[in-house]
Coordinates of C-alpha atoms in Angstrom, one line a residue:
X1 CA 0.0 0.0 0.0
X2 CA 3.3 2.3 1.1
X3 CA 3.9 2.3 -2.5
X4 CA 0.7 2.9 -4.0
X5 CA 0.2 5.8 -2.5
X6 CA 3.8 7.2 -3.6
X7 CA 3.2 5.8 -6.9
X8 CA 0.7 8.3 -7.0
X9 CA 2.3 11.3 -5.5
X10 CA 4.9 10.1 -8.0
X11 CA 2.3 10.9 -10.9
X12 CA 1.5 14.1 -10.3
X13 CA 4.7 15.7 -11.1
X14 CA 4.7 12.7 -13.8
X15 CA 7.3 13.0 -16.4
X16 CA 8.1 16.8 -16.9
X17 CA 9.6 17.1 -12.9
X18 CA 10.7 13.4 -12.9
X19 CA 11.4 12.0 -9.2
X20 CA 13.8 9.3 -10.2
X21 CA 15.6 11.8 -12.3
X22 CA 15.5 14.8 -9.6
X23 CA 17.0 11.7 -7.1
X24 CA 20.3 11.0 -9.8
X25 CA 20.7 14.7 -10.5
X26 CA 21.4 15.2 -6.6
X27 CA 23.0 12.1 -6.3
X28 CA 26.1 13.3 -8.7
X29 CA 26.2 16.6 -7.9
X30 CA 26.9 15.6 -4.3
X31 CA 24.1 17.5 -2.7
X32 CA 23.7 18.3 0.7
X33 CA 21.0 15.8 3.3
X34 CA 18.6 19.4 3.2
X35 CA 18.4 19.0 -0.4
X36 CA 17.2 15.8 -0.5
X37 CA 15.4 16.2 2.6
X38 CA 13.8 19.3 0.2
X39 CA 13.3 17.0 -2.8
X40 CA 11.1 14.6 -0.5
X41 CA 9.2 17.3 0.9
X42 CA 8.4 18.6 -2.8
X43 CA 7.0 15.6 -3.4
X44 CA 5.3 15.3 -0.6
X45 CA 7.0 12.1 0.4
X46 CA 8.9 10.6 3.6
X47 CA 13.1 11.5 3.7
X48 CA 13.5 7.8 3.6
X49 CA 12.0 7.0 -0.1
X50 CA 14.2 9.0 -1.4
X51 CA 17.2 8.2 0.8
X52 CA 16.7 4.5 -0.4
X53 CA 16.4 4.9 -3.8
X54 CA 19.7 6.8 -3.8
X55 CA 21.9 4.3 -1.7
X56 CA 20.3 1.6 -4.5
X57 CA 22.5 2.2 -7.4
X58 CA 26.0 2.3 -8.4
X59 CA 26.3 5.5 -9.1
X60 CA 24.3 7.2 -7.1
X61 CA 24.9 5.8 -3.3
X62 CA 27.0 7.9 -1.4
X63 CA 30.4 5.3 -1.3
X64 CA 30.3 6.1 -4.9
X65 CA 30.0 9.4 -5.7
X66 CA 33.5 10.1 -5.5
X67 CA 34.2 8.1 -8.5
X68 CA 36.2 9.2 -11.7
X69 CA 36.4 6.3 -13.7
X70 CA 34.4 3.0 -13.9
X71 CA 36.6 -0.1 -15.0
X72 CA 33.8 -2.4 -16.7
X73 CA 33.8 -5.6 -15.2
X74 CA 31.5 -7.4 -17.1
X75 CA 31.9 -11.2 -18.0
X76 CA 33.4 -10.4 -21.8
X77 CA 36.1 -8.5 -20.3
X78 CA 37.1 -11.0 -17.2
X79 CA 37.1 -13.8 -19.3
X80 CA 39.3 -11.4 -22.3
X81 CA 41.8 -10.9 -18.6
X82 CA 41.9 -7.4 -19.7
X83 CA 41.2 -5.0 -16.5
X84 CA 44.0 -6.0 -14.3
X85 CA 45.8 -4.6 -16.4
X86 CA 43.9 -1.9 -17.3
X87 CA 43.9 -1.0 -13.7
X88 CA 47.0 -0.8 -13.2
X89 CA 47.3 1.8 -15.8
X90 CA 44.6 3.6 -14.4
X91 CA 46.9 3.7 -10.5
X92 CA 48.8 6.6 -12.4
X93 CA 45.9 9.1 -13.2
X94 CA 43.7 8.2 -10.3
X95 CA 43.7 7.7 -6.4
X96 CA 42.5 4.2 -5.7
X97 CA 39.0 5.7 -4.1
X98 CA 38.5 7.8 -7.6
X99 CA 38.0 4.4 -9.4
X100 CA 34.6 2.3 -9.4
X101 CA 33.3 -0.5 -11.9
X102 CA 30.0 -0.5 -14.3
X103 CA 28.5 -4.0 -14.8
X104 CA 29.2 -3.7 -18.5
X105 CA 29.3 -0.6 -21.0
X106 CA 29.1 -3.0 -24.1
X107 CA 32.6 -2.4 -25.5
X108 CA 32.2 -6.6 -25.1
X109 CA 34.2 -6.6 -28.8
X110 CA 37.4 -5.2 -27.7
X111 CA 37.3 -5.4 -24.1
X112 CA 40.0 -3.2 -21.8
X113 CA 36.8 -0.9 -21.2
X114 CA 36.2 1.7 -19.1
X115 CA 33.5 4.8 -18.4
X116 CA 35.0 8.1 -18.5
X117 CA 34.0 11.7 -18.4
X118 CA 30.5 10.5 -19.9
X119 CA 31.9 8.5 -22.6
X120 CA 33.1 4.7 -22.8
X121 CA 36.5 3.9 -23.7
X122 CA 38.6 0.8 -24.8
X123 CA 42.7 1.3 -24.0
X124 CA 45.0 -1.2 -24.0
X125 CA 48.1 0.2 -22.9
X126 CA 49.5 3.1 -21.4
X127 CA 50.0 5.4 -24.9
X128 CA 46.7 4.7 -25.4
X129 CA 45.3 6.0 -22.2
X130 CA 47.3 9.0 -23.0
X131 CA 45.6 10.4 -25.3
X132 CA 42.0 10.1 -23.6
X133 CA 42.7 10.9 -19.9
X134 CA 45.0 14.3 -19.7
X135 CA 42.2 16.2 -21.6
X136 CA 38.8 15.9 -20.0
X137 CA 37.1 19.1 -21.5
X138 CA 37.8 17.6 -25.0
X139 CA 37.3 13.8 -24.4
X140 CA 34.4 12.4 -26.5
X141 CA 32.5 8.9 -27.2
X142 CA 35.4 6.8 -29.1
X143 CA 34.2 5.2 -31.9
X144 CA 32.5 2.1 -31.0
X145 CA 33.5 0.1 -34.2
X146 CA 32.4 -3.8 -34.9
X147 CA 31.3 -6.0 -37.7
X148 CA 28.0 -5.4 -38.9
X149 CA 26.5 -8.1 -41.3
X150 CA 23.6 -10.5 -42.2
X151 CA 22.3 -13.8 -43.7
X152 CA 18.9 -13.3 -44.6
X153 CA 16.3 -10.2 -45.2
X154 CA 18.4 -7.5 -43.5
X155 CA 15.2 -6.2 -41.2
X156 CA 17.0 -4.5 -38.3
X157 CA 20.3 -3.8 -40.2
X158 CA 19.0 -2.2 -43.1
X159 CA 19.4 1.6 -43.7
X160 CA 16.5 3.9 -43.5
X161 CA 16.4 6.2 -46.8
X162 CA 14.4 9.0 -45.8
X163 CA 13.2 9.4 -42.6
X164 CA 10.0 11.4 -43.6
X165 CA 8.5 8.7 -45.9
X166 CA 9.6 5.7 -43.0
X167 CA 7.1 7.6 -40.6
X168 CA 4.5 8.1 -42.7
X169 CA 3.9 4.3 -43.1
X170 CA 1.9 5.0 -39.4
X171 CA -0.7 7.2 -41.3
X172 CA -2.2 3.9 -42.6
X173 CA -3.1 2.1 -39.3
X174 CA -3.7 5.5 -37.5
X175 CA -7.8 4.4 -36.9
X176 CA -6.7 0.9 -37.5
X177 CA -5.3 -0.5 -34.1
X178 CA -7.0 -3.9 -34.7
X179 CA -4.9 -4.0 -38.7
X180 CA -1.8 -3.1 -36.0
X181 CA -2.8 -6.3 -33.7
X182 CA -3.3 -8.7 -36.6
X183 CA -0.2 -8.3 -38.7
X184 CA 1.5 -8.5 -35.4
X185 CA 0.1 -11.5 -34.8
X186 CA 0.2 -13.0 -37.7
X187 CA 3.9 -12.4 -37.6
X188 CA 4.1 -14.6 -34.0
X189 CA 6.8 -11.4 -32.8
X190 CA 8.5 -12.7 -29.4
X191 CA 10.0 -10.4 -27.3
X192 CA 13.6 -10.3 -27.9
X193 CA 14.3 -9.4 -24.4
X194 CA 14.5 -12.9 -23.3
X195 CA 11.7 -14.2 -22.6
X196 CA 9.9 -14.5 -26.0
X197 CA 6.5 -13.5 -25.0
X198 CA 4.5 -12.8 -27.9
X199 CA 4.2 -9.4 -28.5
X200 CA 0.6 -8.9 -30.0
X201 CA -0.4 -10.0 -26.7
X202 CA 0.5 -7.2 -24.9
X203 CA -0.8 -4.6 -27.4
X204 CA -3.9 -6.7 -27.3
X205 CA -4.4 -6.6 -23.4
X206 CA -3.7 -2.6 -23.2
X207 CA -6.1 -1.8 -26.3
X208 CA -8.9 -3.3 -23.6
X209 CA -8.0 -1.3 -20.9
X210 CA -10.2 1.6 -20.3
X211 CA -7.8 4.1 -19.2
X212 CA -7.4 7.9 -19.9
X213 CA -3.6 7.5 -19.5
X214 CA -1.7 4.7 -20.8
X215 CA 2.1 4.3 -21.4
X216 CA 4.7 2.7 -23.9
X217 CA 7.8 1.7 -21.9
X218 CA 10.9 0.8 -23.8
X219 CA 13.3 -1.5 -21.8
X220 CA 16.4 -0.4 -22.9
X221 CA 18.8 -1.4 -19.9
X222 CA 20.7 -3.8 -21.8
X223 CA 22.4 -4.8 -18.5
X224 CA 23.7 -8.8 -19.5
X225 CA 27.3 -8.5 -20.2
X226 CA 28.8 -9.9 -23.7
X227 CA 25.1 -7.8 -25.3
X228 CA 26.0 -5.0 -27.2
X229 CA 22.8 -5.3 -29.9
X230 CA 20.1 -3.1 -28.0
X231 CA 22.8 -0.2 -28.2
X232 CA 24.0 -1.1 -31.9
X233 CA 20.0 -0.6 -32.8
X234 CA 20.1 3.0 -30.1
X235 CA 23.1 4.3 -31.9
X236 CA 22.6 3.0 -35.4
X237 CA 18.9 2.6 -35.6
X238 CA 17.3 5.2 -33.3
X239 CA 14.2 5.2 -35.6
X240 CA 13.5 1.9 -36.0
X241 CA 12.8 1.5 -32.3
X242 CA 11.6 5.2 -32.0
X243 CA 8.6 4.3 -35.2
X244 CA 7.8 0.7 -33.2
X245 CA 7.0 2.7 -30.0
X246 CA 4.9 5.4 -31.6
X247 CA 2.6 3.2 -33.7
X248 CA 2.6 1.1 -30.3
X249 CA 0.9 4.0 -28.8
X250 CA -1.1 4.2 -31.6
X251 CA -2.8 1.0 -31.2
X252 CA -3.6 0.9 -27.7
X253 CA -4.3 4.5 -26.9
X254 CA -0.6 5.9 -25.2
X255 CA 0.6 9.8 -26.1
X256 CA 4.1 9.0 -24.6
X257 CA 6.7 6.8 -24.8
X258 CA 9.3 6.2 -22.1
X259 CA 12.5 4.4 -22.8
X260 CA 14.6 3.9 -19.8
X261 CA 18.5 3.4 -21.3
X262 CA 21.4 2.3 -19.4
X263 CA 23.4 4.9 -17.8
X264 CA 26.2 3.1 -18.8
X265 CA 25.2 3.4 -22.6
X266 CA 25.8 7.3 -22.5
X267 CA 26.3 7.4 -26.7
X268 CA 22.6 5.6 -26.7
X269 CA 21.2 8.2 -24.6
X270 CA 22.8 11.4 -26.8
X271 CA 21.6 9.3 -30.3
X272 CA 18.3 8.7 -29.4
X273 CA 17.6 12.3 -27.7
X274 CA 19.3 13.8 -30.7
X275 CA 16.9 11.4 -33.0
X276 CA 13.6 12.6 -30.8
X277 CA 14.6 15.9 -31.5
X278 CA 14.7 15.4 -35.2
X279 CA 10.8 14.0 -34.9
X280 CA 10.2 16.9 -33.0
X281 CA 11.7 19.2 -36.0
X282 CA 10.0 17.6 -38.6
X283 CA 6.7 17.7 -36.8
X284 CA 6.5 13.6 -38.3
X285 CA 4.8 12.3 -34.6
X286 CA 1.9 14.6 -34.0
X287 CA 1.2 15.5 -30.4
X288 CA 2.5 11.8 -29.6
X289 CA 5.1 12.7 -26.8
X290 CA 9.2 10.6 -25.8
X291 CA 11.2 10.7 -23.0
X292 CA 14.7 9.1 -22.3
X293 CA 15.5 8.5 -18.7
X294 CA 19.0 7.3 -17.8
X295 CA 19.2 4.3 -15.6
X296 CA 22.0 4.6 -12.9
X297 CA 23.8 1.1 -12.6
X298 CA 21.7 -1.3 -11.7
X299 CA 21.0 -4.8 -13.6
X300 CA 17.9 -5.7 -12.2
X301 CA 16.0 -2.9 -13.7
X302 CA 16.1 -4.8 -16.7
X303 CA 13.4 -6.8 -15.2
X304 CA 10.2 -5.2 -16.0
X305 CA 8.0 -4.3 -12.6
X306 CA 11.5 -3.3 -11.3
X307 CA 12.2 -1.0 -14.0
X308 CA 9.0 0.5 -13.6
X309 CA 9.5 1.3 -9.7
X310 CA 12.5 2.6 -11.0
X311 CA 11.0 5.0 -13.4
X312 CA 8.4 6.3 -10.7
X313 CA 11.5 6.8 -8.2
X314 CA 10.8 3.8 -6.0
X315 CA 13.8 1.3 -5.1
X316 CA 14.1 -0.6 -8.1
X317 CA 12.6 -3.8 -6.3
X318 CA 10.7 -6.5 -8.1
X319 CA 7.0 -6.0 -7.9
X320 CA 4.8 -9.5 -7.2
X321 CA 2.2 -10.3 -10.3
X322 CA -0.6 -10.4 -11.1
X323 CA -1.5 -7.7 -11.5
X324 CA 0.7 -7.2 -14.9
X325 CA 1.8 -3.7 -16.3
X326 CA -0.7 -4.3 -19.0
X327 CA -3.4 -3.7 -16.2
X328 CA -1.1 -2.0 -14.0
X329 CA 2.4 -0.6 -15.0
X330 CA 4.1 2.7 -15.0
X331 CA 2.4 5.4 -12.2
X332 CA -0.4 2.6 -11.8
X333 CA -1.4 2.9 -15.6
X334 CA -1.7 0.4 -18.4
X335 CA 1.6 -0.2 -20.4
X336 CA 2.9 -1.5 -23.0
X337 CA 6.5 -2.6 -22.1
X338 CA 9.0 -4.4 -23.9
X339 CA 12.7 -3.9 -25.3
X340 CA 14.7 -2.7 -27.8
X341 CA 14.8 -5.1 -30.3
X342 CA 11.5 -5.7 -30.2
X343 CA 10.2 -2.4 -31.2
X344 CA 12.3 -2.4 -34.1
X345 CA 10.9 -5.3 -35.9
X346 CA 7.7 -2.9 -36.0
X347 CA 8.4 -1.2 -39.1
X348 CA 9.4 -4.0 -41.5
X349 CA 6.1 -6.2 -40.3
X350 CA 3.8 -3.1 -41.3
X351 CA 5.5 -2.9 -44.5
X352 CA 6.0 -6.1 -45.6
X353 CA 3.0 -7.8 -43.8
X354 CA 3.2 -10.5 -40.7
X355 CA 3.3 -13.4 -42.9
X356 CA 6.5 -11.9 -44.9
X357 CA 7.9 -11.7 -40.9
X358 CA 6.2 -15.1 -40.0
X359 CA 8.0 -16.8 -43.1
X360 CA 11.6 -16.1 -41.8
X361 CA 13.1 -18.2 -39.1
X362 CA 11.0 -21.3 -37.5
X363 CA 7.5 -22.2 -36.9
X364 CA 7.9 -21.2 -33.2
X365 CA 10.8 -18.9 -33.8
X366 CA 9.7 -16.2 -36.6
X367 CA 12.1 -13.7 -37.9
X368 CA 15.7 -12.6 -37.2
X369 CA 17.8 -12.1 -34.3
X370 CA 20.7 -9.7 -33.6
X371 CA 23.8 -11.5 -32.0
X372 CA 26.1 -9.9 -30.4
X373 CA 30.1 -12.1 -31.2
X374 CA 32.7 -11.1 -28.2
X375 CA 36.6 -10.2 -28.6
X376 CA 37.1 -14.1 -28.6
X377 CA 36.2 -13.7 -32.2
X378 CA 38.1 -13.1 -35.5
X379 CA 35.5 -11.0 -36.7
X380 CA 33.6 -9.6 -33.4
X381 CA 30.3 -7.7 -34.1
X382 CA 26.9 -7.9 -34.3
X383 CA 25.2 -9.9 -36.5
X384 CA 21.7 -9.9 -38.1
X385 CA 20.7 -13.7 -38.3
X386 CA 17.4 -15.7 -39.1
X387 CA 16.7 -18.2 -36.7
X388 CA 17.1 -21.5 -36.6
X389 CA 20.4 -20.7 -38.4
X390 CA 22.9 -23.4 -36.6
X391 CA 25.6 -22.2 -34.1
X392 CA 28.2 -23.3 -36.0
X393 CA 27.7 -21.3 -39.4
X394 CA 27.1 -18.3 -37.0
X395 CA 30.6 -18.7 -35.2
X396 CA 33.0 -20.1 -38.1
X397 CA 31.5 -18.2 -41.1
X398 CA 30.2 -14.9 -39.1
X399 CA 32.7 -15.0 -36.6
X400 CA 35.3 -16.5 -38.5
X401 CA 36.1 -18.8 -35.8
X402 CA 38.5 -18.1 -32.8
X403 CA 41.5 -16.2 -31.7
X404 CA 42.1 -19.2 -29.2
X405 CA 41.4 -22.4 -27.8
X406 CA 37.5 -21.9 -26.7
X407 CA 36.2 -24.2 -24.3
X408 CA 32.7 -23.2 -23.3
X409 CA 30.5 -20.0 -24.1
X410 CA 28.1 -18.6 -22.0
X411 CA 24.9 -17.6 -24.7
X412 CA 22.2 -15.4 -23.2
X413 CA 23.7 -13.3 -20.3
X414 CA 24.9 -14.1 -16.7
X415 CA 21.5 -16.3 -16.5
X416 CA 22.0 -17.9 -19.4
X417 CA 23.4 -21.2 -20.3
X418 CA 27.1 -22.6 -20.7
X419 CA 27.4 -24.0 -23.3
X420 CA 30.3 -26.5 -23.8
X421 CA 31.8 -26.0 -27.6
X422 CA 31.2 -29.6 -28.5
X423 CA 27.1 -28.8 -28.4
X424 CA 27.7 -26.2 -30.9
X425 CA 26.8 -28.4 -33.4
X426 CA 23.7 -29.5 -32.2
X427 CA 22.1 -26.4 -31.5
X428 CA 20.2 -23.7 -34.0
X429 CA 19.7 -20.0 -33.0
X430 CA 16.0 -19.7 -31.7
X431 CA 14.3 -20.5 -28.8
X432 CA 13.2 -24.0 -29.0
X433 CA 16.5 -25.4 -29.4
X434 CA 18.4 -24.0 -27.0
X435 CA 15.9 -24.3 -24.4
X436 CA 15.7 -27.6 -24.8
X437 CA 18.6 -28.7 -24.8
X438 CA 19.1 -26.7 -21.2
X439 CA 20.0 -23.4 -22.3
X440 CA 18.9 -20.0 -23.3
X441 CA 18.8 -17.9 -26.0
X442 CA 18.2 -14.1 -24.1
X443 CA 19.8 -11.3 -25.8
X444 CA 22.0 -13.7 -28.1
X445 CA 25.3 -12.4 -26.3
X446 CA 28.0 -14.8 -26.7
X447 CA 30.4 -15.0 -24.1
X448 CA 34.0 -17.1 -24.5
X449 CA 35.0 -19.1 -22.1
X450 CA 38.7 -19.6 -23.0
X451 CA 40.2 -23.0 -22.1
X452 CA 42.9 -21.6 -19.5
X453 CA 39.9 -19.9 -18.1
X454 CA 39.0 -21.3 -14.3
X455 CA 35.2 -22.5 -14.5
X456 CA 35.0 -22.6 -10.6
X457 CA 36.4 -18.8 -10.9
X458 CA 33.2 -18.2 -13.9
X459 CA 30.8 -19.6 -10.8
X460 CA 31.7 -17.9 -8.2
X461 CA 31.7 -14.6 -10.4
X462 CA 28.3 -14.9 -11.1
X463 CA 26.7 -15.4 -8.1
X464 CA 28.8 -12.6 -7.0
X465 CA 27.0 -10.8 -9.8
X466 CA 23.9 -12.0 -8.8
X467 CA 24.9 -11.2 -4.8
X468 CA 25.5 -7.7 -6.0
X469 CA 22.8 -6.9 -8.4
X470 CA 19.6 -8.4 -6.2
X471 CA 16.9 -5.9 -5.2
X472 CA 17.0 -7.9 -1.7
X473 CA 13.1 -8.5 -2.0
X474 CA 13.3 -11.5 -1.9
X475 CA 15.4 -14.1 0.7
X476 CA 16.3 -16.8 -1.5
X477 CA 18.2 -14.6 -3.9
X478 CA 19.6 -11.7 -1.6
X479 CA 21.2 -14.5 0.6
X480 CA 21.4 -17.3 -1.6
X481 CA 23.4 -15.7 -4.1
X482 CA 25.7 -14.4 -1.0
X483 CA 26.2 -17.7 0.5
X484 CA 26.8 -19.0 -2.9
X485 CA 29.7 -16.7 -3.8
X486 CA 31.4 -17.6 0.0
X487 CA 31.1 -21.0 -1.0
X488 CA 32.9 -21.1 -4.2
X489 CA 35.6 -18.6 -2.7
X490 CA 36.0 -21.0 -0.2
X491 CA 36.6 -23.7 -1.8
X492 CA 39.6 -21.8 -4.1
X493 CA 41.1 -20.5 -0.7
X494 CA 41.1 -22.9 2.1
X495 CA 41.3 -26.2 2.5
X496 CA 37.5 -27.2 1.9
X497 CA 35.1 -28.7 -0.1
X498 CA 31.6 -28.3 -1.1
X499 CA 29.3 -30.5 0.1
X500 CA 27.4 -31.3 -2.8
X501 CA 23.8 -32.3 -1.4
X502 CA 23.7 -28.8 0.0
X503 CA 24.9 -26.8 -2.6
X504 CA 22.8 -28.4 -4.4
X505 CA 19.7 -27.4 -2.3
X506 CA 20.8 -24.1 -2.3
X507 CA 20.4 -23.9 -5.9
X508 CA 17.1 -25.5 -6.0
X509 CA 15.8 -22.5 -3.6
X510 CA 16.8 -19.9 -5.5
X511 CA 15.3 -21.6 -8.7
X512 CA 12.2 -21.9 -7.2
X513 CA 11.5 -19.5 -4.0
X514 CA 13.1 -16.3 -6.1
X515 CA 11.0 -13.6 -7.3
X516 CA 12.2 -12.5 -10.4
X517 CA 14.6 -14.2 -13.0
X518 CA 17.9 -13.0 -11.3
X519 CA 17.7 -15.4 -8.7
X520 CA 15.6 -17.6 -10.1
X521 CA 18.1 -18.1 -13.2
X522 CA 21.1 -18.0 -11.8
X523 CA 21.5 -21.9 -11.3
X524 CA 20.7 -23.1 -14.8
X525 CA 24.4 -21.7 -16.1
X526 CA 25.8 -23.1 -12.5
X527 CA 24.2 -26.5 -13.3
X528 CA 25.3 -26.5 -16.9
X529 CA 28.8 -26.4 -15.5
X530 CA 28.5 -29.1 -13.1
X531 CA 27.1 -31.5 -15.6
X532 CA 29.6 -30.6 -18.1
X533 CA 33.2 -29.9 -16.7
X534 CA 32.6 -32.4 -13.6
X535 CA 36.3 -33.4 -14.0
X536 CA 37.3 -29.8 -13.7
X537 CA 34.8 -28.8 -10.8
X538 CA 34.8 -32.5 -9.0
X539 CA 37.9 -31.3 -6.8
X540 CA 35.9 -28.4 -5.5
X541 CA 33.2 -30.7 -4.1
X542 CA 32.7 -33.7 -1.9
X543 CA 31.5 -37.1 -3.9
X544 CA 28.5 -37.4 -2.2

């Protein structure tokens, strides 16, 4: 009830004096306890809502602020062995206090990355690091170069000609939202965020809703290290996923459009402000209404109710459902939420028609899929590829096979699968397949797991990802990751072992008791690694 009712002192400042944002602006300018004690009282709100919202994120708690520099220290660049090094370089510019970590800032390709001066950075060695740090004032986004390419109907890859005549394909389903609904439909869109709902579904459910205010959310906090595609499609492709969201609102009734990026995206956030403006100029979106809010380091606003909380300046905490944001979303209103990629399909299905969309890929599986190919890789990139194309074509003709000797890759994020490299060849790039073989598909990041890589080391750092990123909502994730990760450590440091039964148990609690995916995935890569590398992991554990 607490957060109902600030839910709804939330919405009547709504968007235009944002709470969330007010919270962050504070937060890294340092302000005083009387400003935020200020804030709180503007918004007619208890000190403490906004006191734990602030101490939630990475870079806005107050052990933070005083950061510099963020050293990624996402799963691409541990297992690439990059930023020890990197730090190191880093002890000759900064005090040891001045430097933090982001999750991942999606430089996944060439790894050595870093987040500086609101830009993101790859340096390998000291002369390189010289000619970004000495010169704040003129430091700016490096050039976030990969492979781009394609084996089928390039639908999310393709270049948009003239943005004028692109948007004016929404004049034709304007009083149309059921001819919206259908060709959707009829295209059998998944979400690309992961869980491959289908899409028309939710458009469906908010059309019903009788509301006077209704929302399109865009979840674009990318958070799952080695997944760099929802910001190629930000920085290359603002439109695309800008025209899906406006004939989104369309349909179901929704003036605005929210899309919540990554902080640590900050080139996404300037390319798709500077693309909004460009609608704006053009007058090509009517009275229809976007806003980008910057996320502040956190990965589990990336699931949906807690990215909503987030948005209304709540602690980013996992909200229990039913109800769902299509009855009940952002401020309490009916919303249409989903992710990047899946908003950028939009325009292509309306234009070429659902069954063109429905014929690509797999019965269950329509359409493409962007994959994002780590520094592992001859040819890292992203890549646009129809599914139920097989792993292998994807990795040795795309990817051009392998710098080094790979021995596992973790595909869908830090809850998705490993993935030992002899499967490879039995698994195709959509859902069905990977699922049942006891993996995921996700964002269709592709982490390598080098062969002189520790797998007990790849364990114990994600559930010390998990550990770290948990709302704490729940119990079985905010201590089952922790006990996890003291576990594993253990068992490198002393002289112990595992006992199997109960890490086992452990496991099956947080697969089952946990809220939200985060804790509730986390054991599916854990278990693919006990089942496939037992000789490796066997010493860590007892036999029983």
């Amino acid at each position: 009830m607490a957060n109902k009712n600030i839910r709804s002192l939330s919405f009547r400042k709504e968007l235009k004096d944002n709470l969330f944002e007010n919270i962050a602006n504070l937060s890294l300018k340092n302000a005083s306890k009387e400003d935020f004690q200020e804030l709180a009282k503007r918004f007619l709100i208890d000190d403490s809502v906004v006191v734990g919202t602030a101490s939630f994120y990475d870079f806005t708690r107050e052990e933070n602020r005083n950061k510099k520099i963020h050293i990624c220290s996402g799963t691409a660049c541990m297992t690439a062995k990059t930023q020890d090094n990197l730090y190191k370089n880093l002890d000759n510019y900064f005090a040891k206090d001045e430097i933090g970590h982001a999750a991942c800032v999606g430089r996944c390709h060439t790894n050595n990355a870093f987040m500086y001066n609101g830009n993101t950075y790859s340096a390998s060695s000291p002369d390189e690091l010289e000619q970004i740090l000495p010169s704040p004032a003129q430091s700016r986004n490096q050039e976030n170069d990969y492979n781009i390419g394609y084996n089928t109907t390039p639908i999310l890859t393709s270049k948009i000609e003239n943005i004028t005549s692109f948007y004016s394909l929404a004049k034709n389903f304007k009083t149309n939202p059921q001819q919206v609904i259908q060709e959707v439909k009829a295209s059998n869109l998944r979400g690309r965020g992961g869980a491959g709902f289908p899409f028309w579904f939710k458009l469906d459910a908010v059309l019903k809703e009788i509301n006077t205010q209704k929302y399109i959310v865009c979840n674009a906090d990318e958070g799952d290290p080695g997944a760099y595609s929802d910001m190629y499609l930000m920085e290359h492709q603002p439109h695309k996923v800008l025209f899906g969201m406006y004939v989104a609102g369309l349909t179901v009734g929704a003036n605005t459009g929210i899309l919540y990026i990554r902080g640590e995206y900050p080139d996404s956030i300037k390319k798709v402000n500077e693309a909004i403006i460009e609608l704006q100029e053009k007058n090509l979106i009517g009275d229809f209404k976007f806003k980008v809010i910057p996320g502040q380091g956190s990965y589990v606003c990336g699931e949906e109710t807690a990215l909503l909380n987030s948005i209304e300046g709540l602690r980013p905490e996992v909200r229990v459902r039913p109800p769902y944001p299509a009855q009940y979303g952002l401020f309490g209103k009916p919303t249409v939420l989903s992710n990047v990629e899946t908003f950028a399909n939009i325009h292509w299905i309306l234009e070429n028609g659902g069954d063109a969309f429905a014929s690509l890929g797999t019965k269950q599986s329509a359409g493409t899929k962007l994959v994002s190919l780590d520094g592992f890789f001859n040819k890292p990139g992203i890549y646009e590829i129809e599914m139920g194309t097989d792993l292998h074509t994807v990795f040795h003709e795309f990817g051009n096979g392998f710098k080094e000797d790979i021995k596992a890759f973790q595909i869908g994020g830090p809850l998705g699968g490993i993935v030992p490299i002899h499967k490879i060849g039995d698994l195709t790039l959509d859902f069905e397949s990977l699922n049942s073989n006891g993996f995921l598909l996700g964002h269709a990041s592709i982490v390598s797991i080098p062969s002189n890589f520790p797998m007990i080391k790849f364990l114990e750092h994600l559930m010390e990802f998990t550990a770290d990123e948990s709302c704490g909502k729940c119990y079985p994730c905010r201590i089952g990751s922790f006990r996890g990760m003291e576990m594993l450590q253990k068992a490198q440091n002393d002289d112990y072992k595992i006992d199997r039964i109960l890490f086992d148990d452990l496991l099956e609690t947080l697969e089952i008791g946990s809220l939200c995916a985060l804790g509730g995935g986390i054991p599916l890569p854990i278990k693919n690694a006990l089942q496939y590398f037992n000789e490796e992991l066997q010493h860590y554990f007892t036999s029983n």
